[in-house]
């Protein structure tokens, strides 16, 4: 069954929030309502949504301030934000977009327009899933054929290890916490222990064999895929030269 995209509605007017929620449910979305900034932050801390509908005028902290804060947070900076407001002046629209909003919807608005804009920002969020070949030195991953090779030899991975390697290769040389990996590889809708990541990283290293050293543990921070290591050549005997993983680190070759 296809997962329904999660939409966080941050709106202090119950009638408007209910109208939005009903239309979202009828069109294949899973809405959650927060009526103020504190509730919205709790919802975000609990589960990361696929998109946020954010009202400008809120009790307490304004929507503009929230957008700036969430854009500055590494966990929420990639979540699309659509600003909802009755302020339709050009200067207000510019302020909203400069604060980090991906789009701006002026009240009153049609539900068809709202749904179209939500789908549009979700489509813009998907380039990470573009099919193609990602290469880091002698390690290659092909998302179209679901194959991984190291120094020309096939590497057998389970589906979770494949997704984990795909994410790490496309975001090479960056440190990712267990929580971030859970959100980006497993999905934030899946409730599992963070230590589960350790198990799959161990399996990934074992499956990669000599290339397993490219998956580094950064103490107290998480994991990183790096080319800044020396990788033994496959089938190399004693005294045989090793290869440096440096090369086309993180280079993506699109079909």
Coordinates of N, CA, C and O in Angstrom, one line a residue, residues 16-190:
X16 N -10.9 26.9 9.2 CA -10.0 26.8 8.0 C -9.2 25.5 8.1 O -9.0 24.8 7.1
X17 N -8.6 25.2 9.3 CA -7.8 24.0 9.4 C -8.6 22.7 9.1 O -8.1 21.8 8.4
X18 N -9.9 22.7 9.5 CA -10.7 21.5 9.3 C -11.1 21.4 7.8 O -11.0 20.3 7.2
X19 N -11.3 22.5 7.1 CA -11.6 22.5 5.7 C -10.4 22.0 4.9 O -10.5 21.1 4.0
X20 N -9.2 22.4 5.3 CA -8.0 22.0 4.6 C -7.8 20.5 4.9 O -7.5 19.7 4.0
X21 N -8.0 20.1 6.1 CA -7.7 18.7 6.5 C -8.7 17.7 5.8 O -8.3 16.7 5.3
X22 N -9.9 18.1 5.7 CA -10.9 17.3 5.0 C -10.5 17.1 3.5 O -10.6 16.0 3.0
X23 N -10.2 18.2 2.9 CA -9.8 18.1 1.4 C -8.5 17.3 1.3 O -8.3 16.5 0.3
X24 N -7.6 17.4 2.2 CA -6.3 16.6 2.1 C -6.6 15.1 2.2 O -6.1 14.3 1.5
X25 N -7.5 14.8 3.2 CA -7.8 13.3 3.4 C -8.5 12.8 2.2 O -8.2 11.6 1.8
X26 N -9.4 13.5 1.6 CA -10.1 13.1 0.4 C -9.2 12.9 -0.8 O -9.6 12.3 -1.8
X27 N -8.0 13.5 -0.8 CA -7.1 13.5 -1.9 C -5.8 12.7 -1.6 O -4.8 13.0 -2.3
X28 N -5.8 11.8 -0.7 CA -4.7 10.9 -0.5 C -3.6 11.4 0.4 O -2.5 10.9 0.4
X29 N -3.9 12.4 1.3 CA -2.9 12.9 2.2 C -3.3 12.6 3.6 O -4.4 12.3 3.9
X30 N -2.3 12.7 4.5 CA -2.5 12.4 5.9 C -2.2 13.7 6.7 O -1.1 14.0 7.0
X31 N -3.3 14.4 7.0 CA -3.1 15.7 7.7 C -2.9 15.6 9.2 O -3.5 14.7 9.8
X32 N -2.2 16.5 9.8 CA -2.1 16.7 11.2 C -2.2 18.2 11.5 O -1.6 19.0 10.8
X33 N -3.0 18.5 12.5 CA -3.3 20.0 12.8 C -2.5 20.4 14.0 O -2.6 19.7 15.1
X34 N -1.9 21.6 13.9 CA -1.3 22.3 15.1 C -1.8 23.7 15.1 O -1.7 24.4 14.1
X35 N -2.4 24.2 16.2 CA -3.0 25.5 16.2 C -2.1 26.6 16.7 O -2.5 27.8 16.6
X36 N -0.9 26.3 17.1 CA 0.1 27.3 17.5 C 1.5 26.8 17.3 O 1.7 25.6 17.0
X37 N 2.5 27.7 17.5 CA 3.9 27.3 17.3 C 4.4 26.2 18.2 O 5.1 25.4 17.7
X38 N 4.0 26.3 19.4 CA 4.5 25.2 20.4 C 4.0 23.8 20.0 O 4.7 22.9 20.0
X39 N 2.7 23.8 19.6 CA 2.1 22.5 19.2 C 2.8 22.0 17.9 O 3.1 20.8 17.7
X40 N 3.0 22.9 17.0 CA 3.7 22.6 15.7 C 5.1 22.0 16.0 O 5.5 21.0 15.3
X41 N 5.8 22.6 16.9 CA 7.2 22.2 17.1 C 7.1 20.8 17.8 O 8.0 19.9 17.4
X42 N 6.2 20.5 18.6 CA 6.0 19.1 19.2 C 5.7 18.1 18.1 O 6.3 17.0 18.1
X43 N 4.8 18.5 17.2 CA 4.5 17.5 16.1 C 5.7 17.3 15.3 O 5.9 16.1 14.8
X44 N 6.5 18.3 15.0 CA 7.7 18.1 14.1 C 8.7 17.3 14.9 O 9.4 16.4 14.2
X45 N 8.9 17.5 16.2 CA 9.8 16.7 16.9 C 9.4 15.2 17.0 O 10.3 14.3 17.0
X46 N 8.1 15.0 16.9 CA 7.6 13.6 17.0 C 7.7 12.9 15.6 O 8.3 11.8 15.5
X47 N 7.2 13.5 14.6 CA 7.2 12.9 13.2 C 7.5 14.0 12.2 O 6.8 15.0 12.2
X48 N 8.4 13.8 11.3 CA 8.7 14.7 10.3 C 7.7 14.6 9.1 O 7.6 13.5 8.5
X49 N 7.0 15.7 8.8 CA 6.0 15.6 7.7 C 6.7 15.7 6.3 O 7.9 16.0 6.2
X50 N 5.9 15.4 5.3 CA 6.4 15.6 3.9 C 6.3 17.0 3.5 O 7.0 17.5 2.6
X51 N 5.3 17.8 4.0 CA 5.1 19.2 3.7 C 4.4 19.9 4.8 O 3.7 19.3 5.6
X52 N 4.7 21.2 5.0 CA 4.1 22.0 6.0 C 3.3 23.1 5.4 O 3.8 23.8 4.5
X53 N 2.0 23.2 5.8 CA 1.2 24.4 5.5 C 1.2 25.3 6.7 O 0.7 25.0 7.8
X54 N 1.8 26.5 6.6 CA 2.1 27.3 7.7 C 1.4 28.7 7.6 O 1.7 29.5 6.7
X55 N 0.5 29.0 8.5 CA -0.1 30.3 8.6 C 0.9 31.3 9.1 O 1.7 31.1 10.0
X56 N 0.8 32.5 8.5 CA 1.7 33.6 8.9 C 1.4 34.1 10.3 O 2.2 34.2 11.1
X57 N 0.1 34.4 10.5 CA -0.4 35.0 11.8 C -0.8 33.9 12.8 O -1.8 33.3 12.6
X58 N 0.1 33.6 13.8 CA -0.2 32.6 14.8 C -0.1 33.2 16.2 O 0.7 34.2 16.4
X59 N -0.8 32.7 17.1 CA -0.6 33.2 18.5 C 0.9 32.8 19.0 O 1.3 31.7 18.7
X60 N 1.5 33.7 19.6 CA 2.9 33.4 20.1 C 3.9 33.7 18.9 O 3.9 34.8 18.3
X61 N 4.7 32.7 18.6 CA 5.7 32.9 17.6 C 5.0 32.9 16.2 O 4.1 32.0 15.9
X62 N 5.4 33.8 15.3 CA 4.7 33.9 14.0 C 5.2 32.8 13.1 O 6.2 32.2 13.3
X63 N 4.4 32.6 12.0 CA 4.8 31.7 11.0 C 6.1 32.0 10.3 O 6.9 31.2 9.9
X64 N 6.3 33.3 10.1 CA 7.5 33.8 9.5 C 8.8 33.4 10.4 O 9.8 32.9 9.8
X65 N 8.6 33.6 11.7 CA 9.7 33.2 12.6 C 9.9 31.7 12.6 O 11.1 31.2 12.6
X66 N 8.8 30.9 12.5 CA 8.9 29.4 12.5 C 9.6 29.0 11.2 O 10.5 28.1 11.3
X67 N 9.3 29.6 10.1 CA 9.9 29.2 8.8 C 11.4 29.4 8.9 O 12.2 28.5 8.5
X68 N 11.8 30.5 9.4 CA 13.3 30.8 9.5 C 13.9 29.8 10.4 O 15.0 29.3 10.1
X69 N 13.3 29.4 11.6 CA 13.9 28.5 12.5 C 14.0 27.1 11.9 O 15.0 26.4 12.1
X70 N 12.9 26.7 11.2 CA 12.9 25.3 10.6 C 13.9 25.2 9.5 O 14.5 24.1 9.3
X71 N 14.1 26.3 8.7 CA 15.1 26.2 7.7 C 16.5 26.2 8.2 O 17.4 25.7 7.6
X72 N 16.7 26.7 9.4 CA 18.1 26.7 10.0 C 18.4 25.3 10.7 O 19.5 25.1 11.1
X73 N 17.3 24.5 10.9 CA 17.5 23.2 11.6 C 17.8 22.2 10.6 O 17.1 21.9 9.6
X74 N 19.0 21.4 10.7 CA 19.3 20.4 9.7 C 18.3 19.3 9.5 O 18.1 18.8 8.4
X75 N 17.5 19.0 10.6 CA 16.5 18.0 10.5 C 15.3 18.4 9.6 O 14.7 17.6 9.0
X76 N 14.9 19.7 9.7 CA 13.7 20.2 9.0 C 14.0 21.1 7.8 O 13.0 21.5 7.1
X77 N 15.2 21.4 7.5 CA 15.5 22.3 6.4 C 15.1 21.9 5.1 O 14.8 22.7 4.2
X78 N 14.9 20.5 4.8 CA 14.5 20.1 3.5 C 13.0 19.9 3.4 O 12.5 19.6 2.3
X79 N 12.3 20.1 4.5 CA 10.8 19.9 4.4 C 10.2 21.1 3.7 O 10.4 22.2 4.1
X80 N 9.4 20.9 2.6 CA 8.8 22.0 1.9 C 7.8 22.7 2.8 O 7.0 22.1 3.6
X81 N 7.8 24.1 2.7 CA 6.9 24.9 3.5 C 6.1 25.8 2.6 O 6.6 26.5 1.7
X82 N 4.7 25.7 2.7 CA 3.8 26.6 2.0 C 3.2 27.5 3.0 O 2.6 27.1 3.9
X83 N 3.4 28.8 2.7 CA 2.9 29.9 3.6 C 1.5 30.2 3.3 O 1.2 30.5 2.1
X84 N 0.6 30.2 4.3 CA -0.8 30.5 4.1 C -1.0 31.9 4.8 O -0.7 32.0 6.0
X85 N -1.5 32.9 4.1 CA -1.7 34.2 4.7 C -2.7 35.0 3.9 O -2.9 34.8 2.7
X86 N -3.3 35.9 4.7 CA -4.2 36.9 4.0 C -3.4 38.1 3.5 O -3.9 39.0 2.8
X87 N -2.1 38.2 3.8 CA -1.2 39.3 3.4 C -0.8 39.0 2.0 O 0.1 38.2 1.8
X88 N -1.3 39.8 1.1 CA -1.1 39.5 -0.3 C -0.2 40.5 -1.0 O 0.1 40.4 -2.2
X89 N 0.4 41.4 -0.3 CA 1.2 42.4 -0.9 C 2.5 41.8 -1.3 O 3.0 40.8 -0.8
X90 N 3.1 42.4 -2.4 CA 4.4 41.8 -2.9 C 5.5 41.8 -1.8 O 6.2 40.8 -1.7
X91 N 5.6 42.8 -1.0 CA 6.6 42.8 0.0 C 6.4 41.7 1.0 O 7.4 41.1 1.5
X92 N 5.1 41.3 1.3 CA 4.8 40.2 2.2 C 5.2 38.9 1.6 O 5.8 38.0 2.3
X93 N 4.9 38.7 0.3 CA 5.2 37.5 -0.4 C 6.8 37.3 -0.4 O 7.3 36.2 -0.2
X94 N 7.5 38.4 -0.7 CA 8.9 38.3 -0.7 C 9.5 38.0 0.7 O 10.4 37.2 0.8
X95 N 8.9 38.6 1.7 CA 9.3 38.3 3.1 C 9.1 36.8 3.4 O 10.0 36.1 4.0
X96 N 8.0 36.2 3.0 CA 7.7 34.8 3.3 C 8.7 33.9 2.5 O 9.2 33.0 3.1
X97 N 8.9 34.2 1.3 CA 9.9 33.4 0.5 C 11.3 33.5 1.0 O 12.0 32.5 1.1
X98 N 11.7 34.7 1.4 CA 13.0 34.9 2.0 C 13.2 34.2 3.3 O 14.3 33.9 3.7
X99 N 12.1 34.0 4.0 CA 12.2 33.3 5.3 C 12.4 31.8 5.1 O 12.7 31.1 6.1
X100 N 12.2 31.4 3.9 CA 12.4 29.9 3.7 C 11.2 29.2 3.1 O 11.3 28.0 2.8
X101 N 10.1 29.9 2.9 CA 8.9 29.2 2.3 C 9.2 28.8 0.9 O 9.8 29.6 0.1
X102 N 8.7 27.7 0.5 CA 8.8 27.2 -0.9 C 7.7 27.8 -1.8 O 7.9 27.9 -3.0
X103 N 6.6 28.1 -1.2 CA 5.5 28.7 -2.0 C 4.7 29.5 -1.1 O 4.8 29.5 0.2
X104 N 3.8 30.3 -1.6 CA 3.0 31.3 -0.9 C 1.6 31.3 -1.4 O 1.3 31.5 -2.6
X105 N 0.6 31.0 -0.5 CA -0.8 30.9 -0.9 C -1.6 32.0 -0.2 O -1.6 32.0 1.1
X106 N -2.2 32.8 -0.9 CA -3.0 34.0 -0.3 C -4.4 33.6 0.0 O -5.1 33.0 -0.9
X107 N -4.9 33.8 1.2 CA -6.3 33.6 1.5 C -7.2 34.7 1.0 O -6.7 35.9 1.0
X108 N -8.4 34.4 0.6 CA -8.9 33.1 0.4 C -8.4 32.3 -0.8 O -8.0 33.0 -1.8
X109 N -8.3 31.0 -0.7 CA -7.7 30.3 -1.9 C -8.6 29.1 -2.1 O -9.4 28.6 -1.3
X110 N -8.6 28.6 -3.4 CA -9.4 27.4 -3.7 C -8.6 26.1 -3.3 O -7.4 26.1 -3.3
X111 N -9.3 25.1 -2.9 CA -8.7 23.9 -2.4 C -8.0 23.2 -3.6 O -6.9 22.6 -3.4
X112 N -8.5 23.4 -4.8 CA -7.8 22.8 -6.0 C -6.4 23.4 -6.2 O -5.4 22.8 -6.5
X113 N -6.3 24.8 -6.0 CA -5.0 25.4 -6.1 C -4.1 25.0 -5.0 O -2.9 24.7 -5.3
X114 N -4.6 24.9 -3.8 CA -3.8 24.4 -2.7 C -3.2 23.0 -2.9 O -2.0 22.8 -2.8
X115 N -4.1 22.1 -3.4 CA -3.6 20.7 -3.7 C -2.6 20.7 -4.8 O -1.6 20.0 -4.7
X116 N -2.8 21.5 -5.8 CA -1.9 21.6 -6.9 C -0.5 22.1 -6.5 O 0.6 21.6 -6.9
X117 N -0.5 23.1 -5.6 CA 0.8 23.6 -5.1 C 1.5 22.6 -4.2 O 2.7 22.5 -4.2
X118 N 0.7 21.9 -3.4 CA 1.3 20.9 -2.5 C 2.0 19.8 -3.4 O 3.1 19.4 -3.2
X119 N 1.3 19.3 -4.4 CA 1.8 18.3 -5.3 C 3.1 18.8 -6.0 O 4.1 18.1 -6.2
X120 N 3.1 20.1 -6.4 CA 4.2 20.7 -7.1 C 5.5 20.7 -6.2 O 6.5 20.4 -6.6
X121 N 5.3 21.1 -4.9 CA 6.5 21.2 -4.1 C 7.0 19.8 -3.7 O 8.2 19.5 -3.6
X122 N 6.1 18.8 -3.7 CA 6.5 17.4 -3.4 C 7.3 16.9 -4.6 O 8.2 16.1 -4.5
X123 N 6.8 17.3 -5.8 CA 7.6 16.8 -7.0 C 9.0 17.4 -7.1 O 9.9 16.8 -7.5
X124 N 9.1 18.7 -6.6 CA 10.4 19.3 -6.6 C 11.3 18.7 -5.6 O 12.5 18.9 -5.6
X125 N 10.7 18.0 -4.6 CA 11.5 17.4 -3.6 C 12.1 16.0 -4.0 O 13.0 15.5 -3.3
X126 N 11.8 15.5 -5.2 CA 12.1 14.1 -5.5 C 13.4 13.9 -6.3 O 13.7 12.8 -6.6
X127 N 14.2 14.9 -6.7 CA 15.4 14.7 -7.5 C 16.3 13.6 -6.9 O 17.1 13.0 -7.6
X128 N 16.3 13.5 -5.5 CA 17.2 12.5 -4.9 C 16.9 11.1 -5.4 O 17.8 10.2 -5.3
X129 N 15.7 10.9 -5.9 CA 15.4 9.5 -6.3 C 15.6 9.3 -7.8 O 15.2 8.3 -8.4
X130 N 16.2 10.2 -8.5 CA 16.5 10.1 -9.9 C 17.3 8.9 -10.2 O 18.3 8.6 -9.5
X131 N 16.9 8.1 -11.2 CA 17.7 6.9 -11.5 C 19.0 7.2 -12.2 O 19.1 8.2 -13.0
X132 N 20.0 6.4 -11.9 CA 21.3 6.6 -12.6 C 22.4 5.9 -11.8 O 22.1 5.1 -10.9
X133 N 23.6 6.1 -12.1 CA 24.7 5.4 -11.5 C 25.5 6.4 -10.6 O 25.8 7.5 -11.1
X134 N 25.7 6.0 -9.4 CA 26.5 6.8 -8.5 C 27.8 6.1 -8.3 O 27.9 4.9 -8.1
X135 N 28.9 6.8 -8.4 CA 30.3 6.2 -8.3 C 31.1 6.9 -7.2 O 31.1 8.1 -7.2
X136 N 31.8 6.1 -6.5 CA 32.8 6.6 -5.5 C 34.0 5.7 -5.7 O 34.1 4.6 -5.2
X137 N 35.0 6.2 -6.4 CA 36.2 5.4 -6.7 C 35.8 4.1 -7.5 O 35.1 4.2 -8.5
X138 N 36.1 3.0 -6.9 CA 35.8 1.7 -7.6 C 34.4 1.2 -7.2 O 34.0 0.1 -7.6
X139 N 33.7 1.9 -6.3 CA 32.4 1.5 -5.9 C 31.3 2.2 -6.7 O 31.3 3.4 -6.8
X140 N 30.5 1.4 -7.3 CA 29.4 1.9 -8.1 C 28.1 1.3 -7.7 O 28.0 0.1 -7.4
X141 N 27.0 2.2 -7.8 CA 25.7 1.7 -7.5 C 24.8 2.2 -8.6 O 24.8 3.4 -9.0
X142 N 24.0 1.3 -9.2 CA 23.1 1.6 -10.2 C 21.6 1.5 -9.7 O 21.2 0.4 -9.4
X143 N 20.9 2.6 -9.6 CA 19.6 2.6 -9.0 C 18.6 2.0 -10.0 O 17.5 1.5 -9.6
X144 N 18.9 2.1 -11.3 CA 17.9 1.6 -12.3 C 17.9 0.0 -12.3 O 16.9 -0.6 -12.4
X145 N 19.1 -0.6 -12.3 CA 19.2 -2.0 -12.3 C 19.3 -2.7 -10.9 O 19.3 -3.9 -10.8
X146 N 19.4 -1.8 -9.9 CA 19.5 -2.2 -8.5 C 20.8 -3.1 -8.3 O 20.7 -4.1 -7.6
X147 N 21.9 -2.7 -8.9 CA 23.1 -3.5 -8.8 C 24.2 -2.6 -8.2 O 24.3 -1.4 -8.4
X148 N 25.1 -3.3 -7.4 CA 26.3 -2.6 -6.9 C 27.5 -3.4 -7.3 O 27.5 -4.7 -7.2
X149 N 28.6 -2.7 -7.6 CA 29.8 -3.4 -8.0 C 31.0 -2.7 -7.3 O 30.9 -1.5 -7.0
X150 N 32.0 -3.5 -6.9 CA 33.2 -2.9 -6.4 C 34.4 -3.5 -7.2 O 34.5 -4.7 -7.3
X151 N 35.2 -2.7 -7.8 CA 36.3 -3.1 -8.7 C 35.8 -4.1 -9.7 O 36.4 -5.1 -10.1
X152 N 34.6 -3.8 -10.2 CA 34.0 -4.6 -11.3 C 33.3 -5.8 -10.9 O 32.7 -6.5 -11.7
X153 N 33.4 -6.2 -9.6 CA 32.8 -7.4 -9.1 C 31.5 -7.1 -8.4 O 31.3 -6.1 -7.7
X154 N 30.4 -7.9 -8.6 CA 29.1 -7.7 -8.0 C 29.1 -7.8 -6.5 O 29.9 -8.6 -6.0
X155 N 28.4 -6.9 -5.9 CA 28.2 -6.9 -4.4 C 26.7 -7.2 -4.2 O 25.8 -6.5 -4.7
X156 N 26.4 -8.2 -3.4 CA 25.1 -8.6 -3.1 C 24.6 -7.9 -1.8 O 25.2 -8.0 -0.7
X157 N 23.6 -7.1 -1.9 CA 23.0 -6.3 -0.8 C 21.5 -6.6 -0.6 O 20.8 -6.8 -1.6
X158 N 21.1 -6.6 0.6 CA 19.7 -6.7 0.9 C 19.0 -5.3 0.6 O 19.7 -4.3 0.4
X159 N 17.7 -5.3 0.5 CA 17.0 -4.0 0.1 C 17.3 -2.8 1.0 O 17.5 -1.7 0.5
X160 N 17.4 -3.1 2.3 CA 17.7 -2.0 3.2 C 19.1 -1.5 3.1 O 19.4 -0.3 3.1
X161 N 20.0 -2.4 3.0 CA 21.4 -2.1 2.8 C 21.6 -1.3 1.5 O 22.5 -0.4 1.4
X162 N 20.9 -1.7 0.5 CA 21.0 -1.0 -0.8 C 20.5 0.5 -0.6 O 21.2 1.4 -1.1
X163 N 19.4 0.7 0.0 CA 18.9 2.0 0.2 C 19.8 2.8 1.1 O 20.1 4.0 0.9
X164 N 20.4 2.2 2.1 CA 21.4 2.9 3.0 C 22.6 3.3 2.2 O 23.1 4.5 2.3
X165 N 23.2 2.4 1.4 CA 24.3 2.7 0.6 C 24.0 3.8 -0.4 O 24.8 4.8 -0.6
X166 N 22.8 3.7 -1.0 CA 22.4 4.7 -2.0 C 22.4 6.1 -1.4 O 22.9 7.1 -2.0
X167 N 21.8 6.2 -0.2 CA 21.8 7.5 0.5 C 23.2 8.0 0.8 O 23.5 9.2 0.6
X168 N 24.0 7.1 1.4 CA 25.3 7.5 1.8 C 26.2 8.0 0.6 O 27.0 8.9 0.7
X169 N 26.1 7.3 -0.5 CA 26.8 7.6 -1.7 C 26.4 9.0 -2.2 O 27.2 9.7 -2.7
X170 N 25.1 9.3 -2.2 CA 24.6 10.5 -2.8 C 24.9 11.7 -1.8 O 24.7 12.8 -2.2
X171 N 25.3 11.4 -0.6 CA 25.6 12.4 0.4 C 26.9 12.1 1.1 O 27.1 12.0 2.3
X172 N 27.9 11.8 0.2 CA 29.2 11.4 0.7 C 29.9 12.5 1.4 O 29.7 13.7 1.2
X173 N 30.8 12.0 2.3 CA 31.7 12.9 3.1 C 31.0 13.7 4.1 O 31.5 14.6 4.8
X174 N 29.7 13.4 4.3 CA 28.9 14.1 5.4 C 28.6 13.1 6.5 O 28.4 11.9 6.2
X175 N 28.6 13.6 7.7 CA 28.2 12.8 8.8 C 26.7 12.8 9.0 O 26.1 13.9 9.1
X176 N 26.1 11.6 9.2 CA 24.7 11.5 9.3 C 24.4 10.8 10.7 O 25.0 9.7 10.9
X177 N 23.6 11.4 11.5 CA 23.3 10.7 12.8 C 22.3 9.6 12.5 O 21.7 9.4 11.4
X178 N 22.2 8.7 13.5 CA 21.3 7.6 13.4 C 19.8 8.1 13.1 O 19.1 7.5 12.3
X179 N 19.4 9.1 13.8 CA 18.1 9.6 13.6 C 17.9 10.2 12.2 O 16.8 9.9 11.6
X180 N 18.9 10.8 11.6 CA 18.8 11.3 10.3 C 18.7 10.2 9.3 O 17.9 10.2 8.3
X181 N 19.5 9.1 9.5 CA 19.4 8.0 8.6 C 18.1 7.3 8.7 O 17.5 6.8 7.7
X182 N 17.5 7.2 9.9 CA 16.2 6.6 10.0 C 15.2 7.4 9.2 O 14.3 6.8 8.5
X183 N 15.2 8.7 9.3 CA 14.3 9.6 8.6 C 14.4 9.4 7.1 O 13.4 9.3 6.4
X184 N 15.6 9.4 6.6 CA 15.9 9.5 5.2 C 15.9 8.1 4.5 O 15.7 8.1 3.3
X185 N 16.2 7.1 5.2 CA 16.3 5.7 4.6 C 15.1 4.9 4.9 O 14.5 4.3 4.0
X186 N 14.7 4.8 6.2 CA 13.6 4.0 6.6 C 12.3 4.8 6.4 O 11.2 4.2 6.2
X187 N 12.4 6.1 6.6 CA 11.2 7.0 6.6 C 10.8 7.3 8.0 O 10.8 6.5 8.9
X188 N 10.4 8.6 8.2 CA 10.0 9.0 9.6 C 8.8 8.4 10.1 O 8.5 8.5 11.3
X189 N 8.0 7.7 9.3 CA 6.7 7.1 9.7 C 7.0 5.7 10.3 O 6.1 5.1 10.9
X190 N 8.2 5.3 10.3 CA 8.6 4.0 10.8 C 9.2 4.1 12.2 O 10.1 4.9 12.4

